[in-house]
Short mmCIF file of C-alpha atoms in Angstrom, two decimals:
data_model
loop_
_atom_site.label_atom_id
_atom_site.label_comp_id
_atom_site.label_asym_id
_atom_site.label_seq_id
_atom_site.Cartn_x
_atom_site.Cartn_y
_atom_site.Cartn_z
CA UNK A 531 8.82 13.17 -58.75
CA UNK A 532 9.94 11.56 -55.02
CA UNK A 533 8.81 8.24 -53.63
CA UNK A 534 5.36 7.00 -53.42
CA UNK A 535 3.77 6.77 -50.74
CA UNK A 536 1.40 3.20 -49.87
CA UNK A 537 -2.28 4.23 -49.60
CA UNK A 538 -5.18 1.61 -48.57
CA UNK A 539 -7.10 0.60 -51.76
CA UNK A 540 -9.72 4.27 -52.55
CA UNK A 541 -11.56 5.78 -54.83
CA UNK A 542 -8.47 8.03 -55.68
CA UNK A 543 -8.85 7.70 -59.74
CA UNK A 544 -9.61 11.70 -60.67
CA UNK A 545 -10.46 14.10 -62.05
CA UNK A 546 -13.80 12.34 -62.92
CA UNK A 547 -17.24 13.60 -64.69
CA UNK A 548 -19.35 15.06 -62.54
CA UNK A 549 -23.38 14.63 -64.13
CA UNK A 550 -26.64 15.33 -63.31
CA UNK A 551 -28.75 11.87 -63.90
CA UNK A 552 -32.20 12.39 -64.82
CA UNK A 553 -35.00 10.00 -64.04
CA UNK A 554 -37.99 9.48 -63.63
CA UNK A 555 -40.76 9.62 -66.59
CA UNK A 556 -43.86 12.30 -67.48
CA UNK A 557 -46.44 9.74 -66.59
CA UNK A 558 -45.96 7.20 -63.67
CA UNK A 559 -42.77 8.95 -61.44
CA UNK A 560 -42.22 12.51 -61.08
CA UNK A 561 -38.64 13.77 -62.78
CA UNK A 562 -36.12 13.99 -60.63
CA UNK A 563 -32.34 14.73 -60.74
CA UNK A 564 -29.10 13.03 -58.66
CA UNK A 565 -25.35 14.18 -58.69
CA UNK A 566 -23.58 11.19 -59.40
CA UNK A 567 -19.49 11.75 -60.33
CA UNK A 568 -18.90 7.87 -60.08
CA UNK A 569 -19.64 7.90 -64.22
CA UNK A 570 -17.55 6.92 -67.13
CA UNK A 571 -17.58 5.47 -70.52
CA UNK A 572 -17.74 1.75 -71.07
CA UNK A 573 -17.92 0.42 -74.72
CA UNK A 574 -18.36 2.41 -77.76
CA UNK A 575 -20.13 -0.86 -79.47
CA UNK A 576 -22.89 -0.78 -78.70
CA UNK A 577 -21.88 2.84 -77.16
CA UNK A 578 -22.61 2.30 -73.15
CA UNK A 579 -21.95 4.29 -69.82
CA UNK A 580 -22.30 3.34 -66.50
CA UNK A 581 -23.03 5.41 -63.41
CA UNK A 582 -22.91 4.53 -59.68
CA UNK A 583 -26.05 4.96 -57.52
CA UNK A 584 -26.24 4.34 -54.06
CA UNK A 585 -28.79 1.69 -53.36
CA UNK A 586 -30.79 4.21 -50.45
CA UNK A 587 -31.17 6.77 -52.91
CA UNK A 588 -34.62 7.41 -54.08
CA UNK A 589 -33.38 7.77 -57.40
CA UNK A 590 -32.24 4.13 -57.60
CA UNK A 591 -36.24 2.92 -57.54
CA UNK A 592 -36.75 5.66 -60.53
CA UNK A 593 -34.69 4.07 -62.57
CA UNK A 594 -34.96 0.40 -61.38
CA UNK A 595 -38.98 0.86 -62.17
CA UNK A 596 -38.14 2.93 -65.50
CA UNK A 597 -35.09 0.96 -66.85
CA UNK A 598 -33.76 4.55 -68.22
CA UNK A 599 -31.86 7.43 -67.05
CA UNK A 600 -30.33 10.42 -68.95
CA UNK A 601 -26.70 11.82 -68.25
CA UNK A 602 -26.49 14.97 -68.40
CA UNK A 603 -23.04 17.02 -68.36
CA UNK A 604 -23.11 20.24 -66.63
CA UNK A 605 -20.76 23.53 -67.62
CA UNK A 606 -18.70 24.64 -64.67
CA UNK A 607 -20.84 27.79 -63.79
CA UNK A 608 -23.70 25.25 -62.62
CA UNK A 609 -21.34 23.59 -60.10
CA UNK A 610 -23.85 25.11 -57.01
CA UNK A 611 -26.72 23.56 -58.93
CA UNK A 612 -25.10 20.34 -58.97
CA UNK A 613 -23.98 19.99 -55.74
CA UNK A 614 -27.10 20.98 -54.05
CA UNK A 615 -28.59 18.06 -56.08
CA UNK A 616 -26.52 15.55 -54.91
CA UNK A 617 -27.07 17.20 -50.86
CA UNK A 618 -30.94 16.86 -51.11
CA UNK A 619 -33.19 13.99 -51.93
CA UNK A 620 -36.22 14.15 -54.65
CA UNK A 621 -38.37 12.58 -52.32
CA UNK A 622 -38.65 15.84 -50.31
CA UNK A 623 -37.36 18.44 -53.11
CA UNK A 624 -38.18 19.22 -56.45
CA UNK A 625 -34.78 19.93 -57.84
CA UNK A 626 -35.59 20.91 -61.57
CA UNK A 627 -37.64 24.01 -59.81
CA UNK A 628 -35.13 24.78 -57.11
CA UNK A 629 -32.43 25.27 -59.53
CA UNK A 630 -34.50 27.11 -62.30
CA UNK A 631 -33.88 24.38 -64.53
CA UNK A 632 -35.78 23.42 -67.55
CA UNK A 633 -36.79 19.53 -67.80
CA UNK A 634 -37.26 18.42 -71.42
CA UNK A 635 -38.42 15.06 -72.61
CA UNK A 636 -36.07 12.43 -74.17
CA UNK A 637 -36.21 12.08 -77.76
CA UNK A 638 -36.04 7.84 -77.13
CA UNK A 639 -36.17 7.69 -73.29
CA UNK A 640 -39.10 9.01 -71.04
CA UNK A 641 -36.46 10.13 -68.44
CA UNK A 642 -36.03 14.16 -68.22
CA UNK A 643 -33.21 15.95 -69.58
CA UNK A 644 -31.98 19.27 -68.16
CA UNK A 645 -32.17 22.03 -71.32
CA UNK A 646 -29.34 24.01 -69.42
CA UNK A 647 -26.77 21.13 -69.64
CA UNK A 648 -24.34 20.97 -72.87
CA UNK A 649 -24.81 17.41 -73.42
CA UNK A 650 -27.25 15.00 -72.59
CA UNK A 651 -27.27 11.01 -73.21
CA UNK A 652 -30.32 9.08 -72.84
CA UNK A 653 -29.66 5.81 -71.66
CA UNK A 654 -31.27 2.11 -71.32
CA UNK A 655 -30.58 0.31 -68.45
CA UNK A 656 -28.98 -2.98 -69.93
CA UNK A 657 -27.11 -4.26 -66.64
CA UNK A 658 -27.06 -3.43 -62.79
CA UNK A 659 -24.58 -4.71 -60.87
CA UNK A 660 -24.03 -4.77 -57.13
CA UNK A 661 -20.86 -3.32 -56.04
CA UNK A 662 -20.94 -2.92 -52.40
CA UNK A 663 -22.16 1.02 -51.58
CA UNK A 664 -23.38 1.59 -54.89
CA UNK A 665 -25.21 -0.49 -57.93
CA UNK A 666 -24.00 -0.27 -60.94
CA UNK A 667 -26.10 0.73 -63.91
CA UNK A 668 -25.35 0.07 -67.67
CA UNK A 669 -26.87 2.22 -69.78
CA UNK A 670 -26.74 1.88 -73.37
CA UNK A 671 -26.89 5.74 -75.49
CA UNK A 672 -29.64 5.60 -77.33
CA UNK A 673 -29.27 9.34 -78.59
CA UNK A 674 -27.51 12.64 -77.56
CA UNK A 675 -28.52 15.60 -76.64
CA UNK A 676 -26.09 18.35 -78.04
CA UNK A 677 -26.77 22.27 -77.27
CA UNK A 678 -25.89 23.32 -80.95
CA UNK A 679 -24.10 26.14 -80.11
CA UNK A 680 -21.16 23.82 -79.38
CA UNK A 681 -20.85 22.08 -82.50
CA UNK A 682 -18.08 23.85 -84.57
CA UNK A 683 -18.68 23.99 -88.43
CA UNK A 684 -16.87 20.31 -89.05
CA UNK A 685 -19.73 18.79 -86.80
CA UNK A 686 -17.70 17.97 -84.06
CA UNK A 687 -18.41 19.52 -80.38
CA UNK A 688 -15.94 21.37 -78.97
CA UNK A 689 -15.72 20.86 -75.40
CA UNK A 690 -13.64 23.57 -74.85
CA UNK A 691 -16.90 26.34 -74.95
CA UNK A 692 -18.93 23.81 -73.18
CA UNK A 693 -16.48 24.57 -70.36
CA UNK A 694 -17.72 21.33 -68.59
CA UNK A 695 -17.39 20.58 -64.75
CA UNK A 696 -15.46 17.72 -63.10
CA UNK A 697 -14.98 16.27 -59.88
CA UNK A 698 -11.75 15.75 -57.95
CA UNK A 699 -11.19 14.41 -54.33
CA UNK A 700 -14.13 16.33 -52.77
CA UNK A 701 -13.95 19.22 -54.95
CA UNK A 702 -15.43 20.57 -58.19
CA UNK A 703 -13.19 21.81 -61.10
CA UNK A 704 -13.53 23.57 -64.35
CA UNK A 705 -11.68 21.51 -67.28
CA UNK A 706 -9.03 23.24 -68.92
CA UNK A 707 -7.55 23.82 -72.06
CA UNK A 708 -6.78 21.39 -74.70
CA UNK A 709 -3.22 19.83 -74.96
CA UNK A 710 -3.55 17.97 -77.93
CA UNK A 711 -5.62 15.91 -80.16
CA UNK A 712 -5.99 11.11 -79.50
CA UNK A 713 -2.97 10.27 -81.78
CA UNK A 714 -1.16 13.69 -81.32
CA UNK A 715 1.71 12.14 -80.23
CA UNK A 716 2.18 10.15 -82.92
CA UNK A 717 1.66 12.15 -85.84
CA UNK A 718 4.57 12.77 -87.77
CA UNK A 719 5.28 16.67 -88.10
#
């Protein structure tokens, strides 16, 4: 590697998830979907995520009024899907029938989940914070949507057949293989 070079503070931290957030509920809001890929893991006690919603975005008053949203992790061959729902607003578009996709109910949330996605968390808001251009929403996972398929026979999912999208500097990427196991490196042989 050469020298490093001094950039002004960014959003440079990549590659990140890229997710389809579903809100909305079947009764008082109609479902709707947003691209968000400023989404991570927080705390696996109680097990929370957060995701980054810009405050215009008529999915911020779904799940402001709600106080739920799902997460839902696309595979890589739905990257057209998810960027034309984060290039289009629900308030003019419905973007479960413009991408063929199936909207399911939660199992503890009233906020849709998209059937074609490998995983899906359903999430209570438990914090919002405001960052500047976006508000920050806690959810904490109150279940997980898993498309069986992926589970190998040990019970554990392996994210390698989900062949899940990310999101890098303006562009969308498929995740590659797997270079080792958490603790791989210091297991002794």
């Amino acid at each position: 590697m050469g020298r490093k070079l001094i950039w002004p503070g960014g959003t440079q931290l990549a590659p990140v998830p890229v997710v389809l957030v579903g809100c909305g509920d079947d009764r008082d809001f109609k479902y709707n979907l947003v691209t968000v890929a400023w989404a991570g893991t927080l705390a696996s006690d109680p097990p929370a995520v957060g995701i980054g919603i810009r405050p215009e975005r008529y999915s911020r008053g779904l799940v402001e009024a709600t106080g739920m949203f799902t997460v839902n992790i696309p595979g890589a061959s739905m990257a057209r899907q998810v960027d034309f729902c984060g290039m289009v607003s629900g308030r003019d578009v419905d973007k479960f029938a413009a991408c063929g996709f199936t909207a399911l109910p939660g199992d503890k949330v009233t906020a849709p989940v998209v059937s074609e996605c490998p995983v899906s968390l359903e999430c209570r808001v438990r914090h919002t914070l405001d960052l500047g251009s976006h508000l920050l929403y806690v959810g904490e996972v109150v279940a997980v949507q898993v498309e069986a398929s992926l589970v190998d026979e040990n019970g554990r999912f392996d994210i390698a057949k989900a062949d899940l999208l990310a999101y890098a500097h303006g562009g969308y990427f498929a995740l590659g293989r797997e270079l080792g196991r958490f603790g791989f490196s210091a297991r002794k042989k």
